[in-house]
Amino acid sequence: MHLHDHRFITSDDECYFLGEYTARKGFSHSETNDKIISLKMKPSIQYSSPARFKYKRRAIEYWGRMLAGALPVDEAQKAIWVPIPGSCPIGDPEFDDRLVQIIEYAYKGGVTIASPFRQKSLRVAAHDSHERPDSETLVSEWTFDVSTISSEAGQIIIFDDVMVRGASFKAAKDLLKAHAVNATIRGVFLARNIHDDPPILFDMLDVFE
């Protein structure tokens, strides 16, 4: 992974991804593009266009299978999984817990999921805007419930769909590291954002030894 492609990621960050999402290309460009675009459909599409909603559900199942294939449950259960919050707060009609659904589909309840971060108020989703928040802005927009995760946690996985600049990962890591100072914190992403770069492959097995 080229650090200059993800400005908030530094050499001491450990991040893994399952695919590569090519920016400014449509769903037909690649399977990863197709499944990311389908995944990011708004939840309300199940009412406005039920026929299209099935593609969101299929994307959740696809990424669940991909995740379980890359990181089997016996490895995944060594860490606490922390999904990055979406742009809508709980209670908003467009609140989307797709990341939790992917983890649950992948591991069928076999891993610990914690949700210490909550979006305070509605913001424009990063993929719907040309302006992307930095890590400090994201921290100011989240609540952090320390009671949901032990300060003695040993391993934590920050889970998100697409790494663009790495701001969400960095914001979450900084908050978690201040709370669980001895934890090993890694990032797992469905895809990283690229601009027609050549693909980079990796193996996530055995990284939790």
XYZ file of C-alpha atoms in Angstrom:
209
model
C 0.000 0.000 0.000
C 1.348 3.421 -0.908
C 1.099 5.770 2.064
C 0.874 8.840 -0.150
C -2.465 7.513 -1.421
C -3.912 7.647 2.120
C -2.645 10.838 3.719
C -3.627 10.085 7.339
C -2.021 6.632 7.370
C 1.545 6.433 8.653
C 4.172 3.715 8.728
C 3.159 2.603 12.214
C -0.438 1.871 11.154
C -1.322 -1.724 10.316
C -4.150 -1.869 7.781
C -5.535 -4.590 5.535
C -8.047 -4.533 2.719
C -9.949 -7.123 0.693
C -10.196 -5.308 -2.639
C -9.546 -2.082 -4.475
C -12.244 0.415 -5.367
C -11.366 2.525 -8.395
C -12.466 6.127 -7.945
C -14.701 7.788 -10.510
C -15.520 4.473 -12.170
C -18.925 2.849 -12.229
C -20.153 -0.470 -10.922
C -19.221 -2.205 -14.187
C -15.525 -1.384 -13.781
C -14.845 -4.258 -11.376
C -16.532 -6.645 -8.989
C -15.226 -4.598 -6.073
C -16.729 -1.409 -7.494
C -20.021 -3.201 -8.077
C -20.240 -4.581 -4.551
C -19.107 -1.345 -2.851
C -21.591 0.791 -4.784
C -24.376 -1.681 -4.002
C -23.364 -1.801 -0.340
C -23.562 1.981 -0.020
C -27.147 2.212 -1.277
C -29.246 4.091 1.273
C -31.413 1.871 3.504
C -34.567 3.678 2.326
C -34.141 2.081 -1.077
C -35.929 -0.973 0.325
C -39.097 1.147 0.280
C -38.467 3.377 -2.736
C -37.106 0.621 -4.972
C -37.459 -2.855 -3.452
C -36.137 -4.489 -6.618
C -32.806 -2.678 -6.181
C -32.579 -3.341 -2.453
C -31.728 -6.979 -3.116
C -28.366 -5.807 -4.487
C -27.497 -4.155 -1.181
C -28.353 -7.370 0.656
C -26.276 -9.407 -1.789
C -23.361 -7.029 -1.278
C -23.534 -7.516 2.499
C -23.470 -11.288 2.010
C -20.658 -11.033 -0.546
C -18.443 -8.997 1.768
C -19.297 -11.273 4.672
C -18.052 -14.270 2.707
C -14.955 -12.389 1.588
C -14.154 -11.352 5.145
C -14.626 -14.838 6.568
C -12.492 -16.277 3.780
C -9.638 -13.855 4.421
C -9.771 -14.023 8.210
C -11.335 -17.202 9.655
C -13.324 -17.004 12.866
C -10.598 -18.577 15.025
C -8.356 -15.631 14.147
C -11.072 -12.982 14.057
C -12.328 -13.805 17.546
C -8.989 -12.835 19.066
C -9.912 -9.165 18.605
C -12.744 -6.806 19.486
C -14.324 -5.476 16.292
C -15.130 -1.773 16.198
C -17.073 -0.592 13.138
C -16.699 3.015 12.043
C -20.027 4.891 12.417
C -21.854 6.054 9.316
C -22.913 9.583 8.518
C -26.396 9.247 10.035
C -27.105 9.040 13.769
C -29.150 6.224 15.266
C -32.823 7.028 14.777
C -32.335 8.707 11.416
C -34.319 7.009 8.613
C -31.070 6.520 6.704
C -29.089 5.076 9.616
C -27.110 2.201 8.129
C -25.512 -0.556 10.189
C -24.112 -2.344 7.135
C -20.704 -2.888 8.739
C -22.209 -4.681 11.712
C -24.329 -6.774 9.348
C -21.228 -7.812 7.409
C -19.386 -8.885 10.571
C -22.432 -10.803 11.789
C -22.884 -12.514 8.431
C -19.187 -13.434 8.319
C -18.873 -14.841 11.813
C -22.419 -15.770 12.883
C -22.006 -14.248 16.336
C -18.577 -15.766 16.897
C -16.732 -12.480 17.452
C -17.145 -9.558 19.835
C -18.492 -6.371 18.265
C -18.280 -3.091 20.178
C -19.787 0.195 19.023
C -18.130 2.874 21.150
C -18.485 5.535 18.452
C -21.787 7.128 17.533
C -22.475 9.921 15.074
C -23.931 12.895 16.992
C -25.885 14.445 14.136
C -26.463 14.058 10.419
C -23.563 14.923 8.131
C -23.111 14.541 4.404
C -21.615 11.141 3.664
C -18.028 11.388 2.438
C -18.842 9.503 -0.756
C -21.586 12.051 -1.514
C -19.348 15.090 -1.073
C -16.206 16.580 -2.568
C -15.171 17.730 0.913
C -13.883 15.042 3.238
C -13.534 15.649 6.975
C -10.183 15.310 8.679
C -9.696 13.160 11.774
C -10.139 16.073 14.187
C -13.483 16.986 12.626
C -14.665 13.395 12.849
C -13.745 13.168 16.528
C -15.790 16.304 17.226
C -18.793 14.726 15.475
C -18.688 11.439 17.412
C -19.578 10.419 20.919
C -17.224 7.910 22.522
C -18.763 5.531 25.050
C -15.785 4.062 26.904
C -18.039 1.636 28.777
C -18.469 -0.445 25.613
C -14.841 -1.530 25.413
C -12.431 -2.572 28.137
C -9.367 -0.483 28.840
C -7.579 -3.848 29.131
C -8.466 -4.901 25.588
C -5.618 -6.787 23.942
C -6.467 -6.587 20.252
C -8.876 -4.287 18.436
C -9.894 -4.256 14.802
C -11.254 -0.991 13.404
C -13.559 -2.015 10.572
C -14.693 0.174 7.672
C -15.815 -0.223 4.088
C -13.476 1.960 1.992
C -10.197 3.577 2.994
C -9.802 6.834 1.122
C -7.525 9.097 3.149
C -7.616 7.101 6.382
C -9.119 9.909 8.481
C -11.819 7.759 10.097
C -9.336 5.042 10.967
C -6.913 7.544 12.461
C -9.617 9.266 14.510
C -10.840 5.956 15.909
C -7.351 4.633 16.566
C -6.277 7.740 18.472
C -9.359 7.601 20.712
C -9.073 3.867 21.323
C -5.338 4.010 21.980
C -5.838 6.691 24.623
C -8.403 4.446 26.340
C -6.853 0.988 25.835
C -3.216 1.966 25.929
C -1.791 -1.553 25.624
C -4.050 -2.719 22.815
C -2.776 -3.696 19.398
C -5.019 -1.826 16.975
C -5.361 -2.770 13.326
C -7.580 -1.632 10.499
C -9.531 -3.964 8.239
C -11.254 -2.493 5.188
C -13.385 -3.978 2.464
C -11.429 -1.942 -0.076
C -9.002 0.877 -0.473
C -9.639 3.730 -2.866
C -7.303 3.800 -5.860
C -6.837 5.772 -9.055
C -6.005 3.044 -11.573
C -3.053 1.822 -9.509
C -1.925 -1.787 -10.049
C -3.533 -4.207 -7.563
C -1.738 -5.193 -4.384
C -2.447 -8.563 -2.792
C -2.047 -9.574 0.840
C -2.732 -12.426 3.193
C -4.405 -11.579 6.488
C -3.903 -15.054 7.982
C -1.758 -15.324 11.068
C -1.562 -11.569 11.688
C -3.171 -12.057 15.098
C -0.592 -14.441 16.521
